[in-house]
mmCIF file with all atom_site columns, C-alpha atoms in Angstrom:
data_model
loop_
_atom_site.group_PDB
_atom_site.id
_atom_site.type_symbol
_atom_site.label_atom_id
_atom_site.label_alt_id
_atom_site.label_comp_id
_atom_site.label_asym_id
_atom_site.label_entity_id
_atom_site.label_seq_id
_atom_site.pdbx_PDB_ins_code
_atom_site.Cartn_x
_atom_site.Cartn_y
_atom_site.Cartn_z
_atom_site.occupancy
_atom_site.B_iso_or_equiv
_atom_site.pdbx_formal_charge
_atom_site.auth_seq_id
_atom_site.auth_comp_id
_atom_site.auth_asym_id
_atom_site.auth_atom_id
_atom_site.pdbx_PDB_model_num
ATOM 1   C CA . ARG W 1 1   ? 51.134 3.405  -85.272  1.00 96.00 ? 1   ARG W CA 1
ATOM 2   C CA . PHE W 1 2   ? 47.808 4.897  -87.011  1.00 97.00 ? 2   PHE W CA 1
ATOM 3   C CA . GLU W 1 3   ? 46.040 7.890  -85.065  1.00 97.00 ? 3   GLU W CA 1
ATOM 4   C CA . LEU W 1 4   ? 42.747 9.796  -86.601  1.00 96.00 ? 4   LEU W CA 1
ATOM 5   C CA . ASP W 1 5   ? 42.129 12.822 -85.061  1.00 95.00 ? 5   ASP W CA 1
ATOM 6   C CA . SER W 1 6   ? 38.298 14.070 -85.827  1.00 96.00 ? 6   SER W CA 1
ATOM 7   C CA . GLU W 1 7   ? 35.696 16.612 -84.923  1.00 95.00 ? 7   GLU W CA 1
ATOM 8   C CA . TYR W 1 8   ? 32.521 17.768 -85.948  1.00 97.00 ? 8   TYR W CA 1
ATOM 9   C CA . VAL W 1 9   ? 31.192 21.308 -84.801  1.00 95.00 ? 9   VAL W CA 1
ATOM 10  C CA . TYR W 1 10  ? 27.728 22.960 -85.697  1.00 94.00 ? 10  TYR W CA 1
ATOM 11  C CA . PHE W 1 11  ? 27.783 26.801 -84.786  1.00 92.00 ? 11  PHE W CA 1
ATOM 12  C CA . HIS W 1 12  ? 24.355 27.699 -84.510  1.00 89.00 ? 12  HIS W CA 1
ATOM 13  C CA . ARG W 1 13  ? 22.930 31.449 -84.540  1.00 83.00 ? 13  ARG W CA 1
ATOM 14  C CA . GLU W 1 14  ? 19.226 32.522 -84.208  1.00 80.00 ? 14  GLU W CA 1
ATOM 15  C CA . LYS W 1 15  ? 19.858 34.784 -86.687  1.00 80.00 ? 15  LYS W CA 1
ATOM 16  C CA . GLY W 1 16  ? 22.739 35.029 -89.123  1.00 81.00 ? 16  GLY W CA 1
ATOM 17  C CA . THR W 1 17  ? 25.230 32.531 -90.872  1.00 87.00 ? 17  THR W CA 1
ATOM 18  C CA . ARG W 1 18  ? 25.420 28.862 -89.391  1.00 90.00 ? 18  ARG W CA 1
ATOM 19  C CA . ILE W 1 19  ? 28.405 26.757 -90.119  1.00 93.00 ? 19  ILE W CA 1
ATOM 20  C CA . HIS W 1 20  ? 28.742 23.084 -89.835  1.00 95.00 ? 20  HIS W CA 1
ATOM 21  C CA . ARG W 1 21  ? 32.535 22.032 -89.748  1.00 96.00 ? 21  ARG W CA 1
ATOM 22  C CA . LEU W 1 22  ? 33.860 18.451 -89.924  1.00 97.00 ? 22  LEU W CA 1
ATOM 23  C CA . PHE W 1 23  ? 37.788 17.658 -90.157  1.00 96.00 ? 23  PHE W CA 1
ATOM 24  C CA . ALA W 1 24  ? 39.694 14.507 -90.185  1.00 97.00 ? 24  ALA W CA 1
ATOM 25  C CA . ASP W 1 25  ? 43.381 14.174 -89.646  1.00 97.00 ? 25  ASP W CA 1
ATOM 26  C CA . PRO W 1 26  ? 44.598 10.572 -90.308  1.00 97.00 ? 26  PRO W CA 1
ATOM 27  C CA . THR W 1 27  ? 48.263 10.024 -89.579  1.00 98.00 ? 27  THR W CA 1
ATOM 28  C CA . LEU W 1 28  ? 50.829 7.317  -89.635  1.00 98.00 ? 28  LEU W CA 1
ATOM 29  C CA . SER W 1 29  ? 54.247 7.426  -87.597  1.00 98.00 ? 29  SER W CA 1
ATOM 30  C CA . TYR W 1 30  ? 56.803 4.540  -87.135  1.00 97.00 ? 30  TYR W CA 1
ATOM 31  C CA . ARG W 1 31  ? 58.999 4.778  -83.886  1.00 96.00 ? 31  ARG W CA 1
ATOM 32  C CA . LEU W 1 32  ? 62.594 3.606  -84.235  1.00 96.00 ? 32  LEU W CA 1
ATOM 33  C CA . GLU W 1 33  ? 64.799 3.050  -81.392  1.00 94.00 ? 33  GLU W CA 1
ATOM 34  C CA . GLY W 1 34  ? 68.242 2.235  -80.856  1.00 90.00 ? 34  GLY W CA 1
ATOM 35  C CA . ARG W 1 35  ? 70.913 2.846  -78.294  1.00 87.00 ? 35  ARG W CA 1
ATOM 36  C CA . TYR W 1 36  ? 71.916 6.348  -79.139  1.00 87.00 ? 36  TYR W CA 1
ATOM 37  C CA . GLY W 1 37  ? 68.009 7.683  -79.066  1.00 93.00 ? 37  GLY W CA 1
ATOM 38  C CA . SER W 1 38  ? 64.956 7.319  -80.991  1.00 96.00 ? 38  SER W CA 1
ATOM 39  C CA . LEU W 1 39  ? 63.400 8.828  -84.526  1.00 97.00 ? 39  LEU W CA 1
ATOM 40  C CA . VAL W 1 40  ? 60.058 8.963  -85.133  1.00 97.00 ? 40  VAL W CA 1
ATOM 41  C CA . PRO W 1 41  ? 58.679 9.863  -88.916  1.00 98.00 ? 41  PRO W CA 1
ATOM 42  C CA . ARG W 1 42  ? 55.082 10.903 -89.351  1.00 98.00 ? 42  ARG W CA 1
ATOM 43  C CA . ALA W 1 43  ? 52.974 11.772 -92.129  1.00 98.00 ? 43  ALA W CA 1
ATOM 44  C CA . GLY W 1 44  ? 49.196 12.782 -92.221  1.00 97.00 ? 44  GLY W CA 1
ATOM 45  C CA . PHE W 1 45  ? 46.310 14.198 -94.144  1.00 97.00 ? 45  PHE W CA 1
ATOM 46  C CA . HIS W 1 46  ? 44.148 16.959 -93.172  1.00 96.00 ? 46  HIS W CA 1
ATOM 47  C CA . TRP W 1 47  ? 40.792 17.329 -94.664  1.00 97.00 ? 47  TRP W CA 1
ATOM 48  C CA . THR W 1 48  ? 38.431 20.155 -93.581  1.00 96.00 ? 48  THR W CA 1
ATOM 49  C CA . GLY W 1 49  ? 34.816 20.567 -94.907  1.00 96.00 ? 49  GLY W CA 1
ATOM 50  C CA . TYR W 1 50  ? 32.436 23.304 -94.103  1.00 96.00 ? 50  TYR W CA 1
ATOM 51  C CA . LYS W 1 51  ? 28.620 23.986 -94.867  1.00 94.00 ? 51  LYS W CA 1
ATOM 52  C CA . VAL W 1 52  ? 27.520 27.605 -94.419  1.00 93.00 ? 52  VAL W CA 1
ATOM 53  C CA . SER W 1 53  ? 23.799 28.450 -94.343  1.00 88.00 ? 53  SER W CA 1
ATOM 54  C CA . PRO W 1 54  ? 23.110 32.139 -94.156  1.00 80.00 ? 54  PRO W CA 1
ATOM 55  C CA . GLU W 1 55  ? 19.335 32.422 -92.273  1.00 65.00 ? 55  GLU W CA 1
ATOM 56  C CA . GLU W 1 56  ? 16.526 34.194 -92.941  1.00 54.00 ? 56  GLU W CA 1
ATOM 57  C CA . ALA W 1 57  ? 14.395 36.309 -90.175  1.00 44.00 ? 57  ALA W CA 1
ATOM 58  C CA . THR W 1 58  ? 12.212 33.679 -90.061  1.00 47.00 ? 58  THR W CA 1
ATOM 59  C CA . GLY W 1 59  ? 14.656 31.006 -89.196  1.00 50.00 ? 59  GLY W CA 1
ATOM 60  C CA . THR W 1 60  ? 14.384 28.825 -92.287  1.00 52.00 ? 60  THR W CA 1
ATOM 61  C CA . ALA W 1 61  ? 17.358 27.986 -94.246  1.00 51.00 ? 61  ALA W CA 1
ATOM 62  C CA . THR W 1 62  ? 18.248 29.719 -97.654  1.00 49.00 ? 62  THR W CA 1
ATOM 63  C CA . THR W 1 63  ? 19.355 26.480 -99.547  1.00 50.00 ? 63  THR W CA 1
ATOM 64  C CA . ALA W 1 64  ? 19.797 28.217 -102.801 1.00 52.00 ? 64  ALA W CA 1
ATOM 65  C CA . THR W 1 65  ? 22.695 30.276 -101.292 1.00 81.00 ? 65  THR W CA 1
ATOM 66  C CA . THR W 1 66  ? 24.158 27.523 -99.058  1.00 86.00 ? 66  THR W CA 1
ATOM 67  C CA . GLU W 1 67  ? 27.630 27.547 -99.679  1.00 90.00 ? 67  GLU W CA 1
ATOM 68  C CA . ARG W 1 68  ? 30.292 24.661 -99.246  1.00 93.00 ? 68  ARG W CA 1
ATOM 69  C CA . TYR W 1 69  ? 34.200 24.566 -98.828  1.00 93.00 ? 69  TYR W CA 1
ATOM 70  C CA . SER W 1 70  ? 36.754 22.236 -98.129  1.00 95.00 ? 70  SER W CA 1
ATOM 71  C CA . ARG W 1 71  ? 40.544 22.022 -97.744  1.00 96.00 ? 71  ARG W CA 1
ATOM 72  C CA . ARG W 1 72  ? 43.002 18.962 -98.129  1.00 96.00 ? 72  ARG W CA 1
ATOM 73  C CA . LEU W 1 73  ? 46.412 19.356 -96.865  1.00 96.00 ? 73  LEU W CA 1
ATOM 74  C CA . PRO W 1 74  ? 49.141 16.687 -96.294  1.00 97.00 ? 74  PRO W CA 1
ATOM 75  C CA . HIS W 1 75  ? 51.755 17.281 -93.655  1.00 97.00 ? 75  HIS W CA 1
ATOM 76  C CA . ALA W 1 76  ? 54.803 15.199 -92.712  1.00 98.00 ? 76  ALA W CA 1
ATOM 77  C CA . SER W 1 77  ? 57.163 15.590 -89.744  1.00 98.00 ? 77  SER W CA 1
ATOM 78  C CA . VAL W 1 78  ? 60.448 13.957 -88.025  1.00 98.00 ? 78  VAL W CA 1
ATOM 79  C CA . GLU W 1 79  ? 61.363 13.762 -84.623  1.00 97.00 ? 79  GLU W CA 1
ATOM 80  C CA . ALA W 1 80  ? 64.593 12.847 -83.216  1.00 97.00 ? 80  ALA W CA 1
ATOM 81  C CA . ARG W 1 81  ? 65.478 12.549 -79.385  1.00 96.00 ? 81  ARG W CA 1
ATOM 82  C CA . SER W 1 82  ? 68.842 11.363 -77.772  1.00 96.00 ? 82  SER W CA 1
ATOM 83  C CA . GLU W 1 83  ? 70.190 11.287 -74.121  1.00 94.00 ? 83  GLU W CA 1
ATOM 84  C CA . VAL W 1 84  ? 73.228 10.730 -72.181  1.00 94.00 ? 84  VAL W CA 1
ATOM 85  C CA . ALA W 1 85  ? 73.473 10.298 -68.541  1.00 93.00 ? 85  ALA W CA 1
ATOM 86  C CA . ARG W 1 86  ? 75.314 9.636  -65.482  1.00 94.00 ? 86  ARG W CA 1
ATOM 87  C CA . VAL W 1 87  ? 74.364 8.266  -62.062  1.00 92.00 ? 87  VAL W CA 1
ATOM 88  C CA . PHE W 1 88  ? 75.957 9.352  -58.731  1.00 91.00 ? 88  PHE W CA 1
ATOM 89  C CA . ASP W 1 89  ? 75.275 6.717  -56.047  1.00 88.00 ? 89  ASP W CA 1
ATOM 90  C CA . TRP W 1 90  ? 75.982 7.379  -52.249  1.00 84.00 ? 90  TRP W CA 1
ATOM 91  C CA . GLY W 1 91  ? 74.104 4.044  -50.929  1.00 81.00 ? 91  GLY W CA 1
ATOM 92  C CA . GLU W 1 92  ? 70.742 5.305  -50.032  1.00 83.00 ? 92  GLU W CA 1
ATOM 93  C CA . THR W 1 93  ? 70.994 8.332  -51.904  1.00 87.00 ? 93  THR W CA 1
ATOM 94  C CA . ALA W 1 94  ? 71.682 8.732  -55.567  1.00 91.00 ? 94  ALA W CA 1
ATOM 95  C CA . LEU W 1 95  ? 71.559 11.476 -58.373  1.00 92.00 ? 95  LEU W CA 1
ATOM 96  C CA . ARG W 1 96  ? 71.014 10.685 -61.954  1.00 92.00 ? 96  ARG W CA 1
ATOM 97  C CA . HIS W 1 97  ? 71.858 13.468 -64.228  1.00 94.00 ? 97  HIS W CA 1
ATOM 98  C CA . SER W 1 98  ? 70.812 13.423 -67.985  1.00 95.00 ? 98  SER W CA 1
ATOM 99  C CA . ILE W 1 99  ? 71.061 15.928 -70.884  1.00 96.00 ? 99  ILE W CA 1
ATOM 100 C CA . GLY W 1 100 ? 68.955 15.233 -73.992  1.00 95.00 ? 100 GLY W CA 1
ATOM 101 C CA . PRO W 1 101 ? 68.723 16.808 -77.138  1.00 97.00 ? 101 PRO W CA 1
ATOM 102 C CA . GLU W 1 102 ? 66.033 16.899 -79.719  1.00 97.00 ? 102 GLU W CA 1
ATOM 103 C CA . LEU W 1 103 ? 65.382 17.982 -82.908  1.00 97.00 ? 103 LEU W CA 1
ATOM 104 C CA . TYR W 1 104 ? 61.634 18.530 -84.676  1.00 98.00 ? 104 TYR W CA 1
ATOM 105 C CA . TYR W 1 105 ? 61.421 18.990 -88.505  1.00 98.00 ? 105 TYR W CA 1
ATOM 106 C CA . LEU W 1 106 ? 57.758 20.028 -89.551  1.00 98.00 ? 106 LEU W CA 1
ATOM 107 C CA . TYR W 1 107 ? 56.590 20.527 -93.319  1.00 98.00 ? 107 TYR W CA 1
ATOM 108 C CA . VAL W 1 108 ? 52.989 21.699 -94.302  1.00 97.00 ? 108 VAL W CA 1
ATOM 109 C CA . PRO W 1 109 ? 52.761 22.870 -97.817  1.00 97.00 ? 109 PRO W CA 1
ATOM 110 C CA . TYR W 1 110 ? 51.372 26.202 -98.436  1.00 96.00 ? 110 TYR W CA 1
ATOM 111 C CA . ARG W 1 111 ? 47.381 26.416 -99.217  1.00 94.00 ? 111 ARG W CA 1
ATOM 112 C CA . ASP W 1 112 ? 45.326 29.729 -99.653  1.00 93.00 ? 112 ASP W CA 1
ATOM 113 C CA . GLN W 1 113 ? 42.829 29.300 -97.098  1.00 92.00 ? 113 GLN W CA 1
ATOM 114 C CA . SER W 1 114 ? 41.454 33.173 -97.132  1.00 89.00 ? 114 SER W CA 1
ATOM 115 C CA . ASP W 1 115 ? 37.913 31.903 -98.472  1.00 90.00 ? 115 ASP W CA 1
ATOM 116 C CA . LEU W 1 116 ? 37.438 29.610 -95.433  1.00 92.00 ? 116 LEU W CA 1
ATOM 117 C CA . PRO W 1 117 ? 35.452 30.731 -92.734  1.00 90.00 ? 117 PRO W CA 1
ATOM 118 C CA . THR W 1 118 ? 37.218 31.787 -89.239  1.00 90.00 ? 118 THR W CA 1
ATOM 119 C CA . THR W 1 119 ? 35.038 30.686 -86.496  1.00 89.00 ? 119 THR W CA 1
ATOM 120 C CA . ASP W 1 120 ? 36.922 29.615 -83.459  1.00 90.00 ? 120 ASP W CA 1
ATOM 121 C CA . THR W 1 121 ? 40.589 30.293 -84.466  1.00 92.00 ? 121 THR W CA 1
ATOM 122 C CA . SER W 1 122 ? 43.207 32.412 -83.331  1.00 91.00 ? 122 SER W CA 1
ATOM 123 C CA . GLU W 1 123 ? 46.783 33.021 -83.444  1.00 90.00 ? 123 GLU W CA 1
ATOM 124 C CA . PRO W 1 124 ? 48.044 32.862 -79.729  1.00 90.00 ? 124 PRO W CA 1
ATOM 125 C CA . PRO W 1 125 ? 51.711 33.773 -78.390  1.00 89.00 ? 125 PRO W CA 1
ATOM 126 C CA . LEU W 1 126 ? 54.200 30.793 -78.720  1.00 88.00 ? 126 LEU W CA 1
ATOM 127 C CA . ARG W 1 127 ? 54.926 28.775 -75.561  1.00 89.00 ? 127 ARG W CA 1
ATOM 128 C CA . PHE W 1 128 ? 57.848 25.856 -74.914  1.00 90.00 ? 128 PHE W CA 1
ATOM 129 C CA . ASP W 1 129 ? 55.588 22.871 -75.771  1.00 87.00 ? 129 ASP W CA 1
ATOM 130 C CA . ASP W 1 130 ? 54.098 24.989 -79.026  1.00 91.00 ? 130 ASP W CA 1
ATOM 131 C CA . LEU W 1 131 ? 57.682 24.347 -80.501  1.00 94.00 ? 131 LEU W CA 1
ATOM 132 C CA . PHE W 1 132 ? 56.690 20.771 -81.259  1.00 94.00 ? 132 PHE W CA 1
ATOM 133 C CA . ASP W 1 133 ? 53.077 21.443 -82.633  1.00 94.00 ? 133 ASP W CA 1
ATOM 134 C CA . LEU W 1 134 ? 51.907 20.749 -85.814  1.00 93.00 ? 134 LEU W CA 1
ATOM 135 C CA . ASN W 1 135 ? 49.799 23.960 -86.116  1.00 94.00 ? 135 ASN W CA 1
ATOM 136 C CA . ARG W 1 136 ? 50.640 27.368 -84.832  1.00 93.00 ? 136 ARG W CA 1
ATOM 137 C CA . PHE W 1 137 ? 46.943 28.197 -84.790  1.00 94.00 ? 137 PHE W CA 1
ATOM 138 C CA . SER W 1 138 ? 44.503 27.172 -82.023  1.00 91.00 ? 138 SER W CA 1
ATOM 139 C CA . GLY W 1 139 ? 41.544 25.786 -83.906  1.00 88.00 ? 139 GLY W CA 1
ATOM 140 C CA . VAL W 1 140 ? 41.401 24.319 -87.610  1.00 92.00 ? 140 VAL W CA 1
ATOM 141 C CA . ASP W 1 141 ? 40.041 27.364 -89.761  1.00 94.00 ? 141 ASP W CA 1
ATOM 142 C CA . ARG W 1 142 ? 43.789 28.024 -90.311  1.00 95.00 ? 142 ARG W CA 1
ATOM 143 C CA . ILE W 1 143 ? 46.375 25.359 -90.950  1.00 96.00 ? 143 ILE W CA 1
ATOM 144 C CA . GLY W 1 144 ? 50.087 27.185 -90.773  1.00 95.00 ? 144 GLY W CA 1
ATOM 145 C CA . ASP W 1 145 ? 52.505 26.348 -93.741  1.00 96.00 ? 145 ASP W CA 1
ATOM 146 C CA . ALA W 1 146 ? 55.760 25.081 -92.196  1.00 97.00 ? 146 ALA W CA 1
ATOM 147 C CA . ASN W 1 147 ? 59.102 24.516 -92.963  1.00 97.00 ? 147 ASN W CA 1
ATOM 148 C CA . GLN W 1 148 ? 60.917 24.732 -89.813  1.00 97.00 ? 148 GLN W CA 1
ATOM 149 C CA . LEU W 1 149 ? 63.390 22.772 -87.553  1.00 98.00 ? 149 LEU W CA 1
ATOM 150 C CA . THR W 1 150 ? 62.810 22.919 -83.732  1.00 97.00 ? 150 THR W CA 1
ATOM 151 C CA . THR W 1 151 ? 66.176 22.334 -81.893  1.00 97.00 ? 151 THR W CA 1
ATOM 152 C CA . ALA W 1 152 ? 65.938 21.710 -77.993  1.00 97.00 ? 152 ALA W CA 1
ATOM 153 C CA . LEU W 1 153 ? 68.066 20.579 -75.001  1.00 97.00 ? 153 LEU W CA 1
ATOM 154 C CA . THR W 1 154 ? 66.819 19.107 -71.777  1.00 96.00 ? 154 THR W CA 1
ATOM 155 C CA . SER W 1 155 ? 68.555 18.862 -68.247  1.00 96.00 ? 155 SER W CA 1
ATOM 156 C CA . ARG W 1 156 ? 67.182 16.651 -65.986  1.00 95.00 ? 156 ARG W CA 1
ATOM 157 C CA . LEU W 1 157 ? 68.121 15.610 -62.485  1.00 94.00 ? 157 LEU W CA 1
ATOM 158 C CA . GLU W 1 158 ? 66.365 12.840 -60.821  1.00 93.00 ? 158 GLU W CA 1
ATOM 159 C CA . ALA W 1 159 ? 67.113 11.927 -57.054  1.00 91.00 ? 159 ALA W CA 1
ATOM 160 C CA . ARG W 1 160 ? 66.685 8.940  -54.675  1.00 88.00 ? 160 ARG W CA 1
ATOM 161 C CA . SER W 1 161 ? 66.619 8.614  -51.178  1.00 85.00 ? 161 SER W CA 1
ATOM 162 C CA . GLY W 1 162 ? 65.752 5.141  -49.520  1.00 81.00 ? 162 GLY W CA 1
ATOM 163 C CA . ALA W 1 163 ? 62.715 4.060  -51.560  1.00 81.00 ? 163 ALA W CA 1
ATOM 164 C CA . THR W 1 164 ? 61.731 7.434  -52.691  1.00 85.00 ? 164 THR W CA 1
ATOM 165 C CA . TYR W 1 165 ? 62.118 8.611  -56.200  1.00 87.00 ? 165 TYR W CA 1
ATOM 166 C CA . TRP W 1 166 ? 61.505 12.013 -57.543  1.00 87.00 ? 166 TRP W CA 1
ATOM 167 C CA . GLU W 1 167 ? 62.423 14.542 -60.273  1.00 90.00 ? 167 GLU W CA 1
ATOM 168 C CA . ALA W 1 168 ? 64.708 17.254 -58.262  1.00 89.00 ? 168 ALA W CA 1
ATOM 169 C CA . ALA W 1 169 ? 65.327 19.574 -61.362  1.00 93.00 ? 169 ALA W CA 1
ATOM 170 C CA . THR W 1 170 ? 64.529 20.209 -64.999  1.00 94.00 ? 170 THR W CA 1
ATOM 171 C CA . LEU W 1 171 ? 65.760 22.614 -67.352  1.00 95.00 ? 171 LEU W CA 1
ATOM 172 C CA . ARG W 1 172 ? 64.410 23.044 -71.002  1.00 96.00 ? 172 ARG W CA 1
ATOM 173 C CA . VAL W 1 173 ? 65.178 25.084 -73.879  1.00 97.00 ? 173 VAL W CA 1
ATOM 174 C CA . GLY W 1 174 ? 64.222 25.558 -77.399  1.00 97.00 ? 174 GLY W CA 1
ATOM 175 C CA . GLN W 1 175 ? 63.751 27.569 -80.485  1.00 97.00 ? 175 GLN W CA 1
ATOM 176 C CA . ILE W 1 176 ? 62.471 27.193 -83.909  1.00 97.00 ? 176 ILE W CA 1
ATOM 177 C CA . ARG W 1 177 ? 64.456 28.067 -87.312  1.00 97.00 ? 177 ARG W CA 1
ATOM 178 C CA . TYR W 1 178 ? 62.248 29.057 -89.906  1.00 97.00 ? 178 TYR W CA 1
ATOM 179 C CA . LEU W 1 179 ? 63.132 27.903 -93.303  1.00 96.00 ? 179 LEU W CA 1
ATOM 180 C CA . ARG W 1 180 ? 60.504 29.902 -95.180  1.00 95.00 ? 180 ARG W CA 1
ATOM 181 C CA . ASP W 1 181 ? 58.216 32.955 -94.815  1.00 95.00 ? 181 ASP W CA 1
ATOM 182 C CA . ARG W 1 182 ? 54.652 32.064 -93.153  1.00 95.00 ? 182 ARG W CA 1
ATOM 183 C CA . ARG W 1 183 ? 52.467 33.092 -95.924  1.00 94.00 ? 183 ARG W CA 1
ATOM 184 C CA . VAL W 1 184 ? 48.807 31.436 -93.973  1.00 94.00 ? 184 VAL W CA 1
ATOM 185 C CA . THR W 1 185 ? 47.915 34.659 -91.512  1.00 90.00 ? 185 THR W CA 1
ATOM 186 C CA . LEU W 1 186 ? 44.645 35.671 -90.024  1.00 88.00 ? 186 LEU W CA 1
ATOM 187 C CA . ASN W 1 187 ? 42.953 38.873 -90.876  1.00 82.00 ? 187 ASN W CA 1
ATOM 188 C CA . ASP W 1 188 ? 44.739 39.669 -93.887  1.00 80.00 ? 188 ASP W CA 1
ATOM 189 C CA . THR W 1 189 ? 47.964 40.532 -91.978  1.00 85.00 ? 189 THR W CA 1
ATOM 190 C CA . GLU W 1 190 ? 51.231 40.461 -93.604  1.00 89.00 ? 190 GLU W CA 1
ATOM 191 C CA . PRO W 1 191 ? 53.338 36.899 -93.857  1.00 92.00 ? 191 PRO W CA 1
ATOM 192 C CA . GLU W 1 192 ? 55.759 36.560 -91.013  1.00 92.00 ? 192 GLU W CA 1
ATOM 193 C CA . THR W 1 193 ? 59.180 36.783 -92.311  1.00 93.00 ? 193 THR W CA 1
ATOM 194 C CA . ARG W 1 194 ? 61.094 36.274 -89.327  1.00 93.00 ? 194 ARG W CA 1
ATOM 195 C CA . GLY W 1 195 ? 63.901 33.517 -89.549  1.00 95.00 ? 195 GLY W CA 1
ATOM 196 C CA . TYR W 1 196 ? 63.889 32.559 -85.757  1.00 96.00 ? 196 TYR W CA 1
ATOM 197 C CA . SER W 1 197 ? 61.472 32.343 -83.175  1.00 95.00 ? 197 SER W CA 1
ATOM 198 C CA . ASN W 1 198 ? 62.398 33.817 -79.537  1.00 94.00 ? 198 ASN W CA 1
ATOM 199 C CA . VAL W 1 199 ? 64.122 31.479 -77.462  1.00 96.00 ? 199 VAL W CA 1
ATOM 200 C CA . PHE W 1 200 ? 61.986 29.335 -74.566  1.00 95.00 ? 200 PHE W CA 1
ATOM 201 C CA . ALA W 1 201 ? 63.408 27.951 -71.463  1.00 95.00 ? 201 ALA W CA 1
ATOM 202 C CA . GLU W 1 202 ? 61.419 26.234 -68.468  1.00 93.00 ? 202 GLU W CA 1
ATOM 203 C CA . SER W 1 203 ? 62.658 25.042 -65.509  1.00 93.00 ? 203 SER W CA 1
ATOM 204 C CA . THR W 1 204 ? 61.326 23.196 -62.422  1.00 91.00 ? 204 THR W CA 1
ATOM 205 C CA . LEU W 1 205 ? 63.155 22.439 -59.116  1.00 90.00 ? 205 LEU W CA 1
ATOM 206 C CA . ARG W 1 206 ? 61.776 20.090 -56.482  1.00 87.00 ? 206 ARG W CA 1
ATOM 207 C CA . PRO W 1 207 ? 64.345 19.793 -53.605  1.00 82.00 ? 207 PRO W CA 1
ATOM 208 C CA . ILE W 1 208 ? 62.295 17.712 -51.917  1.00 79.00 ? 208 ILE W CA 1
ATOM 209 C CA . PRO W 1 209 ? 59.335 15.628 -52.957  1.00 78.00 ? 209 PRO W CA 1
ATOM 210 C CA . GLY W 1 210 ? 56.757 17.847 -51.753  1.00 72.00 ? 210 GLY W CA 1
ATOM 211 C CA . ILE W 1 211 ? 58.052 21.347 -52.801  1.00 73.00 ? 211 ILE W CA 1
ATOM 212 C CA . ALA W 1 212 ? 57.838 22.225 -56.240  1.00 68.00 ? 212 ALA W CA 1
ATOM 213 C CA . LEU W 1 213 ? 59.194 25.559 -57.753  1.00 70.00 ? 213 LEU W CA 1
ATOM 214 C CA . GLU W 1 214 ? 58.534 26.501 -61.419  1.00 67.00 ? 214 GLU W CA 1
#
């Protein structure tokens, strides 16, 4: 499977620096499925280019001082999932309980990015879904270096009553194990050296189809 994520943004100011930013991230992946689960290796190449143009008070671009920057950064990941399930059937009513372990390994080499502009990028607190993201930063001005393994477990209870099916309960728990320090930072902060992330959990309870508790 081939995917291409790309974007062009123009950060305009009437007075001050104006920035053109273009990025492209082509990715190739292949899904392997078997009796015991699935395995998805993925590899991509992230390219970002900047054109930074200081503006004079008259609004005319000073082309002599226009600066250009670029970043090239490969990335690779492997995602493995499995599931075991058991069905409890009582005629018109049935419950299906499944447990699914997940592993997600991510590798992104380190690149010094301190010379690149920071326009709309931040480092928000982690949430559960972020455990499986390519980049720990929001925005593409910084691409975080990574050598890490996410482990997660999902327990799901699905219900059937007559012709009605719904997901009655879900519990997901996960954590990241960092295999090296994270050196790419914002605002010249110190590298992150902690070996593990916090443990994250999320749950949903739907005792009947029309009511959900999260």
